Short mmCIF file of C-alpha atoms and ligand atoms in Angstrom, two decimals:
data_model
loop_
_atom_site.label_atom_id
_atom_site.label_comp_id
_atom_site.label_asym_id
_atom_site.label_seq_id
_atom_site.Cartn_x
_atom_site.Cartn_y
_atom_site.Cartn_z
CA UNK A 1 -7.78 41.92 23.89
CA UNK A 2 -6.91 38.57 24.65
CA UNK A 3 -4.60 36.64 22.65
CA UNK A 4 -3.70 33.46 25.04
CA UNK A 5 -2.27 31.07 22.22
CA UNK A 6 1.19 33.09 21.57
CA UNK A 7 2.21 33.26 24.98
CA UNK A 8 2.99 29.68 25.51
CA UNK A 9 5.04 29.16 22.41
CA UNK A 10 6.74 32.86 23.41
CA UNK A 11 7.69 30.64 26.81
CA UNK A 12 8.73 28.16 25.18
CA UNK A 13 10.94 30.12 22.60
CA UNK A 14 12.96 31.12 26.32
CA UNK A 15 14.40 27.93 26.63
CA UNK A 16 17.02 28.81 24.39
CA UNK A 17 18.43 31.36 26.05
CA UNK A 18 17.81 30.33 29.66
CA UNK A 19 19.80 27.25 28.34
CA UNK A 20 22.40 29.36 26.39
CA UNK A 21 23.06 31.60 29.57
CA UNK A 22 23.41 28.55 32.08
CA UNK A 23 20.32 29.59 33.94
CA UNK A 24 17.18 27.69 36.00
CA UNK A 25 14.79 30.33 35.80
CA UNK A 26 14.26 33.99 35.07
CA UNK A 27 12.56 36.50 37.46
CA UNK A 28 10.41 39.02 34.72
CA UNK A 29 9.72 41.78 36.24
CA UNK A 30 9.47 44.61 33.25
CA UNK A 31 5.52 44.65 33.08
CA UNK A 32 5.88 44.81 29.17
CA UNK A 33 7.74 41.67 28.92
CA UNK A 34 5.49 40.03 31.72
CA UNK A 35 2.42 40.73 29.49
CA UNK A 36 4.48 39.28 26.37
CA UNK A 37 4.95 36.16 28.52
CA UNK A 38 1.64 35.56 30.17
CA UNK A 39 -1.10 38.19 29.04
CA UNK A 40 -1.39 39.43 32.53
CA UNK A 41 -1.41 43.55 31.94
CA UNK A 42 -2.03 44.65 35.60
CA UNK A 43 0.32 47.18 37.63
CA UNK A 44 1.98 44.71 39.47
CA UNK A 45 3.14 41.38 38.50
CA UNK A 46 6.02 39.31 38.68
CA UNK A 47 6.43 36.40 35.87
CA UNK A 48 9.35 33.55 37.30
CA UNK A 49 9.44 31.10 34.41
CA UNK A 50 12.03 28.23 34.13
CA UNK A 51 12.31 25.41 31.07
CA UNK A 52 8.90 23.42 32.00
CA UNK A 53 6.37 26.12 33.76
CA UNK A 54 5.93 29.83 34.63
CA UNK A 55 4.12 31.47 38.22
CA UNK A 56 2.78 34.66 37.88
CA UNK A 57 3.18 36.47 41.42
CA UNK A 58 0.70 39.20 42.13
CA UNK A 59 -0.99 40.82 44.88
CA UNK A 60 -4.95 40.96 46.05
CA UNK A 61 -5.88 43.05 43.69
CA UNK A 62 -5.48 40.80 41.08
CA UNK A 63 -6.59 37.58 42.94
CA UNK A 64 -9.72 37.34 40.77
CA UNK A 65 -8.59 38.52 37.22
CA UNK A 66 -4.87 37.39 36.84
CA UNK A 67 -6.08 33.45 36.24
CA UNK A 68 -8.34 34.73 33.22
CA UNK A 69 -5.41 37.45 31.95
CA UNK A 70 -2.81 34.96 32.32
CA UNK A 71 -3.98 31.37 31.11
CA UNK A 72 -1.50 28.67 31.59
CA UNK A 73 0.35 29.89 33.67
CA UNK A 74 0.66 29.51 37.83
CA UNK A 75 -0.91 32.61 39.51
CA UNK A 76 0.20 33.40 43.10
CA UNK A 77 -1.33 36.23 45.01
CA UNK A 78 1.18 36.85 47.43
CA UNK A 79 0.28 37.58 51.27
CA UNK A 80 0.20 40.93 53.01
CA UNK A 81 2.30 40.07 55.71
CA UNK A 82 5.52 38.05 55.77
CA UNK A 83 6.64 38.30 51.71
CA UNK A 84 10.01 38.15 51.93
CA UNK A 85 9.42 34.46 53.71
CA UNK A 86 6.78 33.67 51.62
CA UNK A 87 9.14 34.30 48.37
CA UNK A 88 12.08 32.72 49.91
CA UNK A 89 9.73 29.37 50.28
CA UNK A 90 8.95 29.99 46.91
CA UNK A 91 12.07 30.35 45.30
CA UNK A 92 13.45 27.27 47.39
CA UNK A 93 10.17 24.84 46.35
CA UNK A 94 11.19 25.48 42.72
CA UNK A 95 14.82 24.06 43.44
CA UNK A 96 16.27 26.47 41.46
CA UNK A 97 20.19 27.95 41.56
CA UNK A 98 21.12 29.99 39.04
CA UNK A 99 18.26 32.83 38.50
CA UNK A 100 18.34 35.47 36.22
CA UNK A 101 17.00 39.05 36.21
CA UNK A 102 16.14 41.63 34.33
CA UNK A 103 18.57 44.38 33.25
CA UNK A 104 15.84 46.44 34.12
CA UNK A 105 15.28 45.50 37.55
CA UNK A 106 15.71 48.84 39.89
CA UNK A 107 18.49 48.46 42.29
CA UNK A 108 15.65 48.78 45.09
CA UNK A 109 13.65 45.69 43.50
CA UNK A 110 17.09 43.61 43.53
CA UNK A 111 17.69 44.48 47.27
CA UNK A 112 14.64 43.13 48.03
CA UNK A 113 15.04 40.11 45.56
CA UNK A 114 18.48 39.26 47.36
CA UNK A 115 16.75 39.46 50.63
CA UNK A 116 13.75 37.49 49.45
CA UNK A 117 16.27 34.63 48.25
CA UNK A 118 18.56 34.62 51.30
CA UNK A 119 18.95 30.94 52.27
CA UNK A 120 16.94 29.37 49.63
CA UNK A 121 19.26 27.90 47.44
CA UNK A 122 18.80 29.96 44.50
CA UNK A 123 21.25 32.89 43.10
CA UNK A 124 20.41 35.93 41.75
CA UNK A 125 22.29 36.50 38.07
CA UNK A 126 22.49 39.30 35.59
CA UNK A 127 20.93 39.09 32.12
CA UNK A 128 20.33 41.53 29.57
CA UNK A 129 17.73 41.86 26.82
CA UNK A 130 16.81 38.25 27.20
CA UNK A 131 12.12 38.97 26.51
CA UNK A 132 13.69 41.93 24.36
CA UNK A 133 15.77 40.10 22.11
CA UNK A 134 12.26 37.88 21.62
CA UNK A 135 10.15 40.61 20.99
CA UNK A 136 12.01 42.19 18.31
CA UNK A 137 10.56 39.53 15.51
CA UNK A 138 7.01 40.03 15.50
CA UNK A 139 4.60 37.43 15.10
CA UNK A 140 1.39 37.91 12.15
CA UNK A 141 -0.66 38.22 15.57
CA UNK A 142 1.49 41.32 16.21
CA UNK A 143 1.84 43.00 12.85
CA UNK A 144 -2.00 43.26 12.85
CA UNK A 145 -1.97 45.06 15.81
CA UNK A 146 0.48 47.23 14.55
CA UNK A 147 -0.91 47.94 11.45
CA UNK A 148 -4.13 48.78 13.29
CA UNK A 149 -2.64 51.38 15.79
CA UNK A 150 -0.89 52.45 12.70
CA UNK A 151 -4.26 53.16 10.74
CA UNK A 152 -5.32 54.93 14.03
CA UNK A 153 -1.62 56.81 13.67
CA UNK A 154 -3.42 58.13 9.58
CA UNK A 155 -6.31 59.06 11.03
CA UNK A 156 -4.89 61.19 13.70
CA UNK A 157 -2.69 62.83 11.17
CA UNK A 158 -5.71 63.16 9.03
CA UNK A 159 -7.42 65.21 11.68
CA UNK A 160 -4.30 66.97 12.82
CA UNK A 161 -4.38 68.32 9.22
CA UNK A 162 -7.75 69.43 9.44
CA UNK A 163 -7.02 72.00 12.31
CA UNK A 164 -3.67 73.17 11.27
CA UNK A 165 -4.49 76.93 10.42
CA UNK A 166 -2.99 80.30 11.01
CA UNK A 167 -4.00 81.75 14.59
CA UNK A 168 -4.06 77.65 16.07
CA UNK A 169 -1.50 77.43 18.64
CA UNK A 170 1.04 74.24 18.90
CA UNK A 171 0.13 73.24 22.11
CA UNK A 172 -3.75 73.19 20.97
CA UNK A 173 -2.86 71.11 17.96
CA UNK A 174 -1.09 68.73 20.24
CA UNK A 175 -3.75 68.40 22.84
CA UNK A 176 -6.61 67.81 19.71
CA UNK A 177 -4.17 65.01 18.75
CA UNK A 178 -4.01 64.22 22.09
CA UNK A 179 -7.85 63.84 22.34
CA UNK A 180 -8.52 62.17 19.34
CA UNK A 181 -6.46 59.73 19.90
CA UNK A 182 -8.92 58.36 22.85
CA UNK A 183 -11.98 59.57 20.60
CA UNK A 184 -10.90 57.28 18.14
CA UNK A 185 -10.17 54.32 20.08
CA UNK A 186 -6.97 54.14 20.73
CA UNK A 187 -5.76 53.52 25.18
CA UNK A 188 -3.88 56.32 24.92
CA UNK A 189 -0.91 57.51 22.18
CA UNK A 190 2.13 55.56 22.07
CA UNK A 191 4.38 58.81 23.02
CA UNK A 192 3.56 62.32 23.68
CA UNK A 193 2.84 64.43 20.28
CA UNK A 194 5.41 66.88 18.99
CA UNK A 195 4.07 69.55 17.15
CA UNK A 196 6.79 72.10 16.00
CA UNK A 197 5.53 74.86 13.75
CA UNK A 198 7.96 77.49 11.53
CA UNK A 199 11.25 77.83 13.16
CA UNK A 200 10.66 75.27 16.07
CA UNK A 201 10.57 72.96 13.29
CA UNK A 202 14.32 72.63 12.73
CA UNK A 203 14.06 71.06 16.59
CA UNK A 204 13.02 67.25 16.29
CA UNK A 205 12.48 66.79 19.80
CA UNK A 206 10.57 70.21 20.46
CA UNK A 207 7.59 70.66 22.93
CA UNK A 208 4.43 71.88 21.60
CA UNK A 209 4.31 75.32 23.06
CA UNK A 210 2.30 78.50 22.77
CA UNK A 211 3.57 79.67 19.23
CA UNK A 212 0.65 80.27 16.84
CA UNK A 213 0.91 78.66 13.72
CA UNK A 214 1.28 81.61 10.80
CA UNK A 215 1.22 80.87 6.84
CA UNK A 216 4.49 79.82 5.61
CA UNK A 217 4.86 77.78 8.52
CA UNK A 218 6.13 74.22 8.01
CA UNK A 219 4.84 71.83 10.51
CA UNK A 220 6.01 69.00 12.03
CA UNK A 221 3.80 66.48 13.42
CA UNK A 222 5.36 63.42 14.97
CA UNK A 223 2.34 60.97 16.40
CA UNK A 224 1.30 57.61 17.30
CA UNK A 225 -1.70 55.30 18.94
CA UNK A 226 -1.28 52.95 21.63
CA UNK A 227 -3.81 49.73 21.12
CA UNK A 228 -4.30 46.22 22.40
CA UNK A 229 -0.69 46.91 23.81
CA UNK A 230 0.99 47.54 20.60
CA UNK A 231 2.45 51.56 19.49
CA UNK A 232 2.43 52.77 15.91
CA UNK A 233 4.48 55.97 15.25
CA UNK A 234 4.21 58.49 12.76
CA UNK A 235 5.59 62.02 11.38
CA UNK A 236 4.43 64.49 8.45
CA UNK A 237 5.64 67.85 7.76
CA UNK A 238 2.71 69.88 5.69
CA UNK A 239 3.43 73.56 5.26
CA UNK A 240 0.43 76.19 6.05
CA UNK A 241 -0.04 78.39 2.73
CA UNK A 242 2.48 78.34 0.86
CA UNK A 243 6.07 76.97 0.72
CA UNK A 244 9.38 78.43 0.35
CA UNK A 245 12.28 77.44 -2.47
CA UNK A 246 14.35 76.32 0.47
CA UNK A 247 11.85 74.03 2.34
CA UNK A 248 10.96 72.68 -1.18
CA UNK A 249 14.28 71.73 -1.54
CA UNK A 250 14.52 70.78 2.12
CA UNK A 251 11.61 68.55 1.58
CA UNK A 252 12.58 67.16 -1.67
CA UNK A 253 16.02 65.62 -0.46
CA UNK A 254 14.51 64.05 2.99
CA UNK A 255 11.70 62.41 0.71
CA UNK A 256 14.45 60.95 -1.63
CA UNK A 257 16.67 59.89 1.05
CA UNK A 258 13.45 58.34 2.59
CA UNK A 259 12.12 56.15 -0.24
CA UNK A 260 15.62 54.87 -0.95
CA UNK A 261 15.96 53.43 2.57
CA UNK A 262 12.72 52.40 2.45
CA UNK A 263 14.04 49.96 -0.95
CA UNK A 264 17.27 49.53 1.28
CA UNK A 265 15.32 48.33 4.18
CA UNK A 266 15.27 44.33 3.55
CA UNK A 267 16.06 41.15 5.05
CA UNK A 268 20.19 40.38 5.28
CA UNK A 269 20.80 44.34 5.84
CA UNK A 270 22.03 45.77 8.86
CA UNK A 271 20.99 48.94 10.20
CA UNK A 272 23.63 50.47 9.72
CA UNK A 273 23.67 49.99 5.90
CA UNK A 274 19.99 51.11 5.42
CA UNK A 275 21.33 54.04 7.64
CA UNK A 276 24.15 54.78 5.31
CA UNK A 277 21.68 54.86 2.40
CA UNK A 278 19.90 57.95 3.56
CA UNK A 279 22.95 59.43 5.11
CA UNK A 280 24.45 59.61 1.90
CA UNK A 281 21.46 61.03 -0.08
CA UNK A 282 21.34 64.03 2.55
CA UNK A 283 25.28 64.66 2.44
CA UNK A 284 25.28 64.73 -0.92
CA UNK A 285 22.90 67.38 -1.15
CA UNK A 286 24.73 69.40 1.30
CA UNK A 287 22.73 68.63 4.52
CA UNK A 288 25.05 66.32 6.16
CA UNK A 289 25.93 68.21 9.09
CA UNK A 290 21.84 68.14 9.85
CA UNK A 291 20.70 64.70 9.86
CA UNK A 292 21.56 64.24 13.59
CA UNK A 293 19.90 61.29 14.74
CA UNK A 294 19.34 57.57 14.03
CA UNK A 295 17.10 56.43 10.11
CA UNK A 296 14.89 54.43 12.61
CA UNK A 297 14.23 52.38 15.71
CA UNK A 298 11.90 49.44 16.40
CA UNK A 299 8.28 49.75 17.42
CA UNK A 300 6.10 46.90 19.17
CA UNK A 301 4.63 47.00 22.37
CA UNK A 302 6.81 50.05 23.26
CA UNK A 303 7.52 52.91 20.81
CA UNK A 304 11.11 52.40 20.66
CA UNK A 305 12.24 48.75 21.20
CA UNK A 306 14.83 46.67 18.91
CA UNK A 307 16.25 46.99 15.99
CA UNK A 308 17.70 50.18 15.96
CA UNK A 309 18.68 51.54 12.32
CA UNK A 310 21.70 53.52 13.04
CA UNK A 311 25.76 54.67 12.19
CA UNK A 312 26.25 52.19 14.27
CA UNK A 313 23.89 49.19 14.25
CA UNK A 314 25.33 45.69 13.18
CA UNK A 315 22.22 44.02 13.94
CA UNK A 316 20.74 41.75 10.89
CA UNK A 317 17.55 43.02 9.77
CA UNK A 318 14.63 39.87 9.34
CA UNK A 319 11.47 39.34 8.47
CA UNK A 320 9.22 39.98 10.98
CA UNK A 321 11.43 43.33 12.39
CA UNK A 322 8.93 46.61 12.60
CA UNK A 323 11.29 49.44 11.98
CA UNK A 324 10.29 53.59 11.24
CA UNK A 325 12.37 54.98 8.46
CA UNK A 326 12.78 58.39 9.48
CA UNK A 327 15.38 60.63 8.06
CA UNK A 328 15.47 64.12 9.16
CA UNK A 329 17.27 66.89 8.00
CA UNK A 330 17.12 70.40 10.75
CA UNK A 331 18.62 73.74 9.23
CA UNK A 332 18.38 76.46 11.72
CA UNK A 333 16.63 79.71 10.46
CA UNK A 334 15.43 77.71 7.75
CA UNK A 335 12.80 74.65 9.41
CA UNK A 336 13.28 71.19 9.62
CA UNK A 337 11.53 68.13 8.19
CA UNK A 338 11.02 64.75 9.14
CA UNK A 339 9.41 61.71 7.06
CA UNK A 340 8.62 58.90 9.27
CA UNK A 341 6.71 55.62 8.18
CA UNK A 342 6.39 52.11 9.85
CA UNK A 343 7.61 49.40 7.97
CA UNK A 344 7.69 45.67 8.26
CA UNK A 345 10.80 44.03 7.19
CA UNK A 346 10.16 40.98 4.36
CA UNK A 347 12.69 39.66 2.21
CA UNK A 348 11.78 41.98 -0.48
CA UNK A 349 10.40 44.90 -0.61
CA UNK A 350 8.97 46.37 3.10
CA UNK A 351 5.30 46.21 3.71
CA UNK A 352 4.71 49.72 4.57
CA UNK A 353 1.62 50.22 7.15
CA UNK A 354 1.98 53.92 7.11
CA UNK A 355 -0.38 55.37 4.61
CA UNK A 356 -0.61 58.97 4.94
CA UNK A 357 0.32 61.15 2.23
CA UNK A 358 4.13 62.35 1.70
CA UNK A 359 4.36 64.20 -1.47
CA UNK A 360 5.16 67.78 -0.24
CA UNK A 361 1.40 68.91 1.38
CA UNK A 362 0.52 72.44 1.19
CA UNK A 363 -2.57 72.76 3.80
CA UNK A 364 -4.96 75.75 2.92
CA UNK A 365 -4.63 78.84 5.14
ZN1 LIG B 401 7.87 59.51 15.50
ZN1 LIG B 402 10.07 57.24 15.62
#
């Protein structure tokens, strides 16, 4: 979908920190952040923007769409032969010195970018998080994407729920989810499924395997859609049957550490407070020693992206951040159980786009 009013004011929201870092342009070379910039979303394109314009470089491929993808901005199909002249003329018409790139550059691309530069007046210099930092408040443009690959995330849970029965193997579950995803519109999903039935359940990164769901299992389904460019992320834990006292209880403390993050989760917080909320709900019960990972993480146009909500996470929460809440607890021998929703941060209370059912869901088997 094109959206071409956003990315000039996104360009012009760089000035500040080219200007805070000293620097006359910055190479973009992270094909996320390029598309943030410009709109262009091909395979190979490299966005050089400084305080008054931006040149998209790209090769033949791209000669005829990258002017429509990428509107106001300079496109440059580069040549065949002779690119490391070509880019050193280009780097030396834009009179530039100081030149930053990408954390994420790979040491091959900067090689060739210090080659490509030799002798034209401009230096290569080291940034980090610069488009990143940008992304991380979302725009109203951007939250309805969200919430739409976030609607796509229900649905796919809603189906996933459908075909969880005794006999149905993980990895079948996971490649229906995988399918439906594309069935129901979505590019692709925003991050490969996890399904982890019974005792794989207590793993929260597990790979959906060959294990055949049985009743008494508890499942954990952990999805997401990938739309227009933006990822929603998602994870319910039904059980298949019936339910056992200790999952109940397992269940019932995750849930109340959830919501109370979820009222936690505001404006003027930092992630590590909204962290400590649900830490402390799942100590106190006992289950300290098995909430072993981070309440939440950003989500945008990559599944995990800025803020992160962790122990350790000073960063300010604002309106605008898109943040999962997702405590976990993982007891060996007894199943694990995640509750994951995305959220938009306000100054009150978070607008929750995830709208699948969390009450304790006992499928029929
Ligand atoms: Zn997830
Ligand atoms: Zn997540």
């Amino acid at each position: 979908m094109a959206v071409s009013a956003p990315h000039a004011a996104r360009r012009r929201m760089l000035r500040a920190p080219l200007s805070a870092l000293s620097l006359d342009a910055l190479i973009v070379t992270d094909l996320v952040n390029v598309r943030y910039l410009c709109g262009f979303s091909g395979s190979y394109g490299v966005l050089v923007a400084d305080e008054r314009s931006a040149h998209l470089i790209t090769d033949g491929r791209y000669a005829e769409v990258a002017g429509e993808m990428a509107q106001g901005v300079r496109v440059h199909v580069q040549p065949l032969a002779g690119i490391d002249e070509w880019f050193r003329r280009f780097f030396q018409r834009g009179g530039w010195g100081r030149v930053g790139f990408e954390d994420s550059m790979s040491v091959a691309q900067l090689g060739l970018f210090r080659r490509r530069m030799r002798g034209s007046g401009a230096r290569l210099v080291a940034t980090e998080g610069v488009v990143e930092g940008l992304r991380e408040i979302k725009e109203e443009g951007e939250v309805r994407l969200i919430a739409r690959a976030a609607r796509l995330a229900d649905r796919l849970m809603e189906l996933a729920w459908a075909e969880a029965r005794p006999g149905v193997r993980e990895a079948d579950l996971s490649r229906m989810i995988r399918r439906g995803a594309e069935d129901l519109g979505a590019r692709r999903e925003s991050f490969e499924n996890i399904v982890a039935s019974g005792p794989n359940s207590s793993r929260p990164h597990h790979q959906p395997g060959g294990r055949r769901l049985r009743v008494g299992d508890p499942v954990t389904i952990d999805l997401g859609a990938s739309l227009d460019g933006y990822c929603s992320d998602l994870t319910r834990n039904p059980v298949l049957g019936r339910v056992t006292k200790g999952f109940e209880r397992l269940y019932a403390v995750c849930l109340d550490a959830q919501q109370a993050a979820l009222k936690a989760c505001r404006a003027g917080r930092r992630g590590c407070e909204v962290d400590a909320v649900a830490r402390e709900i799942i100590a106190s019960a006992g289950y300290g020693d098995y909430f072993n990972h981070g309440l939440g993480h950003g989500v945008g146009m990559r599944i995990h992206e800025g803020p992160r909500l962790n122990k350790t996470s000073e960063t300010v929460l604002r309106p605008g951040h898109v943040v999962t809440i997702e405590p976990g607890i993982y007891v060996p021998g007894v199943g694990g159980v995640r509750i994951e929703d995305l959220v938009v941060v306000t100054d009150g209370a978070p607008r929750v786009l995830s709208r699948s059912p969390k009450e304790l869901t006992i499928l029929p088997a």
